[in-house]
Tab-separated table of C-alpha atoms and ligand atoms in Angstrom:
chain	number	residue	atom	x	y	z
P	215	MET	CA	-0.102	-0.194	-0.296
P	216	ILE	CA	1.903	3.611	-1.273
P	217	ASN	CA	1.535	6.275	1.187
P	218	ASP	CA	-0.898	8.367	-0.691
P	219	GLN	CA	-0.220	11.589	1.653
P	220	ASP	CA	-4.038	12.599	1.324
P	221	HIS	CA	-3.636	14.953	4.513
P	222	LYS	CA	-1.718	17.137	2.284
P	223	TYR	CA	-3.923	16.426	-0.915
P	224	ARG	CA	-7.427	16.734	0.712
P	225	PRO	CA	-7.259	20.457	1.346
P	226	LYS	CA	-6.123	20.747	-2.708
P	227	ARG	CA	-9.231	18.500	-3.471
P	228	GLU	CA	-11.546	20.863	-1.591
P	229	GLU	CA	-10.191	23.897	-3.306
P	230	MET	CA	-10.715	21.778	-6.793
P	231	VAL	CA	-14.078	20.895	-6.023
P	232	GLN	CA	-14.954	24.831	-5.035
P	233	LYS	CA	-13.524	25.933	-8.093
P	234	LEU	CA	-15.975	23.491	-10.068
P	235	ARG	CA	-18.838	24.969	-8.423
P	236	GLU	CA	-17.675	28.322	-8.951
P	237	MET	CA	-17.201	27.429	-12.732
P	238	GLY	CA	-20.999	26.181	-12.736
P	239	ILE	CA	-21.057	22.546	-11.561
P	240	SER	CA	-23.529	22.260	-9.520
P	241	ASN	CA	-24.800	18.366	-9.175
P	242	GLU	CA	-24.336	17.671	-5.448
P	243	ARG	CA	-23.394	13.736	-6.230
P	244	VAL	CA	-20.642	15.256	-8.784
P	245	LEU	CA	-19.161	17.157	-6.240
P	246	GLN	CA	-19.012	14.892	-4.099
P	247	ALA	CA	-17.687	11.985	-5.868
P	248	PHE	CA	-14.794	14.780	-6.618
P	249	LEU	CA	-14.247	14.901	-3.162
P	250	GLN	CA	-13.827	11.708	-2.568
P	251	VAL	CA	-11.603	10.237	-5.735
P	252	LYS	CA	-8.124	11.102	-5.224
P	253	ARG	CA	-6.980	12.765	-8.760
P	254	HIS	CA	-3.157	12.810	-7.918
P	255	LEU	CA	-3.096	8.836	-7.643
P	256	PHE	CA	-4.337	8.813	-11.584
P	257	VAL	CA	-1.086	10.779	-12.227
P	258	ASP	CA	2.522	9.912	-12.119
P	259	SER	CA	3.957	11.188	-8.597
P	260	ALA	CA	5.935	14.019	-10.238
P	261	PHE	CA	2.804	15.373	-11.116
P	262	TRP	CA	1.018	15.136	-7.612
P	263	ASP	CA	1.400	18.819	-6.413
P	264	VAL	CA	-0.369	20.142	-9.497
P	265	ALA	CA	-2.954	17.352	-9.615
P	266	TYR	CA	-5.582	19.485	-8.082
P	267	GLN	CA	-4.960	22.624	-10.343
P	268	ASP	CA	-7.784	22.387	-13.365
P	269	SER	CA	-5.418	21.586	-16.379
P	270	PRO	CA	-5.036	18.563	-18.283
P	271	LEU	CA	-1.747	16.629	-17.248
P	272	PRO	CA	0.373	13.624	-19.180
P	273	ILE	CA	0.026	10.343	-18.366
P	274	ALA	CA	2.071	7.497	-20.356
P	275	ALA	CA	1.466	6.840	-24.423
P	276	ASN	CA	2.082	10.775	-25.104
P	277	GLN	CA	-2.223	10.850	-24.005
P	278	THR	CA	-3.603	13.193	-21.317
P	279	ILE	CA	-5.892	12.658	-17.976
P	280	SER	CA	-9.011	15.301	-18.777
P	281	GLN	CA	-8.851	18.513	-17.077
P	282	PRO	CA	-11.164	18.543	-14.091
P	283	TYR	CA	-13.762	20.819	-15.538
P	284	THR	CA	-14.287	18.554	-18.392
P	285	VAL	CA	-14.512	15.307	-16.336
P	286	ALA	CA	-16.990	17.442	-14.209
P	287	TYR	CA	-18.930	18.643	-17.109
P	288	MET	CA	-19.286	15.407	-18.821
P	289	THR	CA	-19.937	13.103	-15.699
P	290	SER	CA	-22.822	15.934	-15.038
P	291	ILE	CA	-24.626	14.653	-18.175
P	292	VAL	CA	-24.806	11.518	-17.069
P	293	ALA	CA	-25.514	12.309	-13.489
P	294	GLU	CA	-28.534	14.469	-14.348
P	295	HIS	CA	-30.304	11.473	-16.337
P	296	TYR	CA	-29.592	8.544	-14.454
P	297	PRO	CA	-30.212	6.601	-10.862
P	298	SER	CA	-26.923	5.577	-9.426
P	299	ASP	CA	-27.396	1.806	-10.577
P	300	ALA	CA	-27.122	2.641	-14.538
P	301	LYS	CA	-24.780	0.802	-16.859
P	302	VAL	CA	-22.349	3.474	-18.342
P	303	LEU	CA	-19.714	2.766	-20.755
P	304	GLU	CA	-16.424	5.168	-21.031
P	305	VAL	CA	-14.530	5.075	-24.639
P	306	GLY	CA	-10.741	6.493	-23.962
P	307	THR	CA	-9.995	4.640	-20.203
P	308	GLY	CA	-6.819	6.660	-20.159
P	309	SER	CA	-5.563	7.520	-16.200
P	310	GLY	CA	-8.985	5.867	-15.497
P	311	TYR	CA	-9.592	8.938	-13.388
P	312	GLN	CA	-13.225	9.620	-15.355
P	313	ALA	CA	-13.952	5.771	-14.714
P	314	ALA	CA	-13.212	6.104	-10.992
P	315	ILE	CA	-15.466	9.228	-10.799
P	316	LEU	CA	-18.462	7.210	-12.341
P	317	CYS	CA	-17.459	4.304	-10.134
P	318	ALA	CA	-17.923	7.000	-6.955
P	319	LEU	CA	-21.201	7.738	-8.222
P	320	GLY	CA	-22.800	4.348	-8.038
P	321	TYR	CA	-22.665	3.571	-11.874
P	322	ARG	CA	-21.936	0.051	-13.175
P	323	VAL	CA	-18.751	1.225	-14.903
P	324	PHE	CA	-17.513	-0.333	-18.318
P	325	THR	CA	-14.004	1.334	-20.067
P	326	ILE	CA	-12.326	0.577	-23.133
P	327	GLU	CA	-8.479	1.864	-24.106
P	328	ARG	CA	-6.844	1.282	-27.416
P	329	GLN	CA	-3.367	1.910	-25.569
P	330	GLU	CA	-1.961	-1.706	-23.790
P	331	ILE	CA	-0.019	0.307	-21.519
P	332	LEU	CA	-2.722	2.739	-20.464
P	333	TYR	CA	-4.760	-0.518	-20.393
P	334	GLN	CA	-2.373	-2.081	-17.828
P	335	GLN	CA	-1.709	0.568	-15.685
P	336	ALA	CA	-5.561	1.323	-15.380
P	337	LEU	CA	-6.101	-2.348	-14.471
P	338	LYS	CA	-3.606	-2.652	-11.227
P	339	ARG	CA	-4.822	1.124	-10.564
P	340	PHE	CA	-8.371	0.167	-9.905
P	341	GLU	CA	-7.372	-3.235	-8.586
P	342	GLU	CA	-4.976	-1.266	-5.655
P	343	LEU	CA	-7.863	1.042	-5.536
P	344	GLY	CA	-10.427	-1.795	-4.891
P	345	LEU	CA	-12.721	-0.084	-7.903
P	346	LYS	CA	-14.745	-3.030	-9.735
P	347	ILE	CA	-14.697	-1.801	-12.897
P	348	GLN	CA	-14.510	-3.817	-15.825
P	349	CYS	CA	-11.974	-3.079	-18.499
P	350	LYS	CA	-11.148	-3.894	-22.193
P	351	LEU	CA	-8.355	-3.377	-24.405
P	352	GLY	CA	-9.496	-2.130	-28.132
P	353	ASP	CA	-11.168	0.224	-30.626
P	354	GLY	CA	-13.770	1.616	-28.519
P	355	THR	CA	-14.981	2.927	-31.884
P	356	LEU	CA	-16.675	-0.254	-31.808
P	357	GLY	CA	-18.112	-0.010	-28.171
P	358	TRP	CA	-18.802	-3.361	-26.224
P	359	ALA	CA	-20.939	-5.546	-27.850
P	360	ALA	CA	-21.163	-8.275	-25.556
P	361	MET	CA	-22.107	-5.726	-22.584
P	362	LYS	CA	-24.926	-3.573	-24.431
P	363	PRO	CA	-27.298	-2.000	-23.807
P	364	PHE	CA	-25.586	1.321	-22.071
P	365	ASP	CA	-27.834	3.752	-20.402
P	366	ALA	CA	-25.134	6.297	-20.932
P	367	ILE	CA	-21.913	6.224	-23.063
P	368	LEU	CA	-19.174	8.840	-22.685
P	369	VAL	CA	-16.138	9.070	-25.220
P	370	THR	CA	-13.195	10.935	-23.923
P	371	ALA	CA	-11.190	11.724	-26.737
P	372	GLY	CA	-11.925	13.930	-30.068
P	373	SER	CA	-13.890	12.074	-32.960
P	374	PRO	CA	-14.659	13.538	-36.702
P	375	ASP	CA	-18.302	11.947	-36.697
P	376	VAL	CA	-20.653	9.937	-34.686
P	377	PRO	CA	-19.441	6.089	-34.471
P	378	ARG	CA	-22.417	4.390	-35.301
P	379	PRO	CA	-21.872	1.316	-33.142
P	380	LEU	CA	-22.170	3.270	-30.256
P	381	ILE	CA	-25.353	4.776	-31.173
P	382	GLU	CA	-26.479	1.069	-31.982
P	383	GLN	CA	-25.511	0.010	-28.189
P	384	LEU	CA	-27.330	2.694	-26.190
P	385	ALA	CA	-30.569	1.513	-24.224
P	386	ASP	CA	-33.670	2.987	-25.006
P	387	ASP	CA	-33.604	6.313	-23.153
P	388	GLY	CA	-29.860	6.106	-23.274
P	389	ARG	CA	-27.546	8.612	-24.112
P	390	LEU	CA	-24.131	9.182	-25.707
P	391	VAL	CA	-22.132	11.891	-25.026
P	392	ILE	CA	-19.238	12.467	-27.099
P	393	PRO	CA	-17.379	15.741	-28.356
P	394	ILE	CA	-17.057	15.754	-32.240
P	395	GLY	CA	-15.061	18.415	-34.742
P	396	ASP	CA	-11.915	18.528	-36.215
P	397	ILE	CA	-8.346	17.584	-34.443
P	398	LYS	CA	-8.022	20.251	-32.685
P	399	THR	CA	-11.064	21.601	-31.257
P	400	GLN	CA	-14.412	19.525	-30.866
P	401	GLN	CA	-18.318	20.461	-29.778
P	402	MET	CA	-19.557	17.980	-27.342
P	403	ARG	CA	-22.610	16.723	-28.232
P	404	ILE	CA	-25.399	14.261	-27.063
P	405	PHE	CA	-26.974	11.721	-28.709
P	406	HIS	CA	-30.643	10.819	-26.650
P	407	ARG	CA	-31.838	7.409	-27.939
P	408	GLN	CA	-35.903	6.809	-27.711
P	409	GLY	CA	-37.205	4.053	-29.308
P	410	ASN	CA	-35.959	3.645	-32.947
P	411	GLN	CA	-35.120	7.586	-32.796
P	412	VAL	CA	-31.942	9.400	-31.964
P	413	PHE	CA	-32.373	13.265	-30.462
P	414	GLU	CA	-29.130	15.578	-30.971
P	415	SER	CA	-27.936	18.223	-28.892
P	416	LEU	CA	-25.260	20.591	-28.846
P	417	ALA	CA	-23.259	21.667	-25.752
P	418	ASP	CA	-19.755	23.454	-25.420
P	419	HIS	CA	-16.585	23.279	-26.914
P	420	PHE	CA	-13.178	21.534	-25.744
P	421	ALA	CA	-9.943	20.360	-27.357
P	422	PHE	CA	-9.540	16.552	-26.609
P	423	VAL	CA	-6.684	14.393	-27.901
P	424	PRO	CA	-7.909	12.161	-31.039
P	425	LEU	CA	-10.426	9.251	-31.150
P	426	ILE	CA	-8.631	6.834	-33.061
P	427	GLY	CA	-10.335	3.555	-34.557
P	428	LYS	CA	-12.321	2.198	-37.401
P	429	GLU	CA	-15.235	4.885	-36.685
P	430	GLY	CA	-12.836	7.448	-35.500
P	431	TRP	CA	-9.780	9.256	-36.819
P	432	LYS	CA	-7.297	6.713	-38.916
P	433	GLU	CA	-4.105	6.368	-37.153
T	687	SAM	N1	-10.472	9.535	-19.630
T	687	SAM	C1	-9.334	9.458	-19.679
T	687	SAM	C2	-8.834	9.825	-17.982
T	687	SAM	O1	-9.793	10.233	-17.121
T	687	SAM	O2	-7.791	9.698	-17.649
T	687	SAM	C3	-8.897	10.254	-20.290
T	687	SAM	C4	-8.546	10.096	-21.591
T	687	SAM	S1	-7.452	10.403	-22.867
T	687	SAM	C5	-7.850	12.605	-23.096
T	687	SAM	C6	-8.598	9.984	-24.261
T	687	SAM	C7	-7.902	8.415	-24.241
T	687	SAM	O3	-8.536	7.968	-25.217
T	687	SAM	C8	-6.589	8.058	-24.450
T	687	SAM	O4	-6.047	6.905	-23.597
T	687	SAM	C9	-6.476	7.735	-25.763
T	687	SAM	O5	-5.297	6.413	-25.686
T	687	SAM	C10	-7.925	6.740	-25.890
T	687	SAM	N2	-8.217	6.442	-27.127
T	687	SAM	C11	-8.407	6.666	-28.179
T	687	SAM	N3	-9.025	6.639	-29.314
T	687	SAM	C12	-9.342	5.252	-28.930
T	687	SAM	C13	-10.229	4.180	-28.793
T	687	SAM	N4	-10.738	3.914	-30.212
T	687	SAM	N5	-10.834	3.135	-28.183
T	687	SAM	C14	-10.306	3.219	-27.125
T	687	SAM	N6	-9.683	4.181	-26.420
T	687	SAM	C15	-9.008	5.228	-27.243
């Protein structure tokens, strides 16, 4: 068991949550999850002192752990609509932080990562933290057909378009939350499945690393 030095980081985490409130995150369940999950444990110890700043940070394989505000924004969309036993798929495990936040909200969490090193690190991290999150190594643009349907699917990388398999794997009344745009900036879009119809709404702009795969950007 590592010494997580949480006596030092808890006050920084409280400040981060206060800042999220000031930035407009108002869902109390979400804010509680951000208080609970120790973000510093999802980055290299060289970054622990900056882990509670509202910025993305580097992780292995040239990828990033998303900015806390971005994670809170996407999580709030899920929390607004689904009770805590809902089934949620995340595409783009990265550090595992977003998945851990969803887990803290009580969701049944499934997550897919295409980079083997990140997948292995996340598996180890979840085990050490006692988090029951199901992980898969592979192309998340194809979803996880064996585990469908999902009440919510969050894509945490920027896509050129909507991956059809993800829409198909939504439950009735399910929502896909995905940043779509060019390689540099994307607009968050929400696809809400109601029976055989899908309704789309637009939200704010963000900058994500690219979603690479059969239904995303080509390598
Ligand atoms: N959610 C992550 C976290 O909490 O740390 C941050 C995700 S990072 C911004 C985007 C991740 O998506 C990267 O780890 C990248 O390797 C992954 N990714 C990109 N394309 C993917 C794909 N087709 N399937 C699964 N993961 C993918």
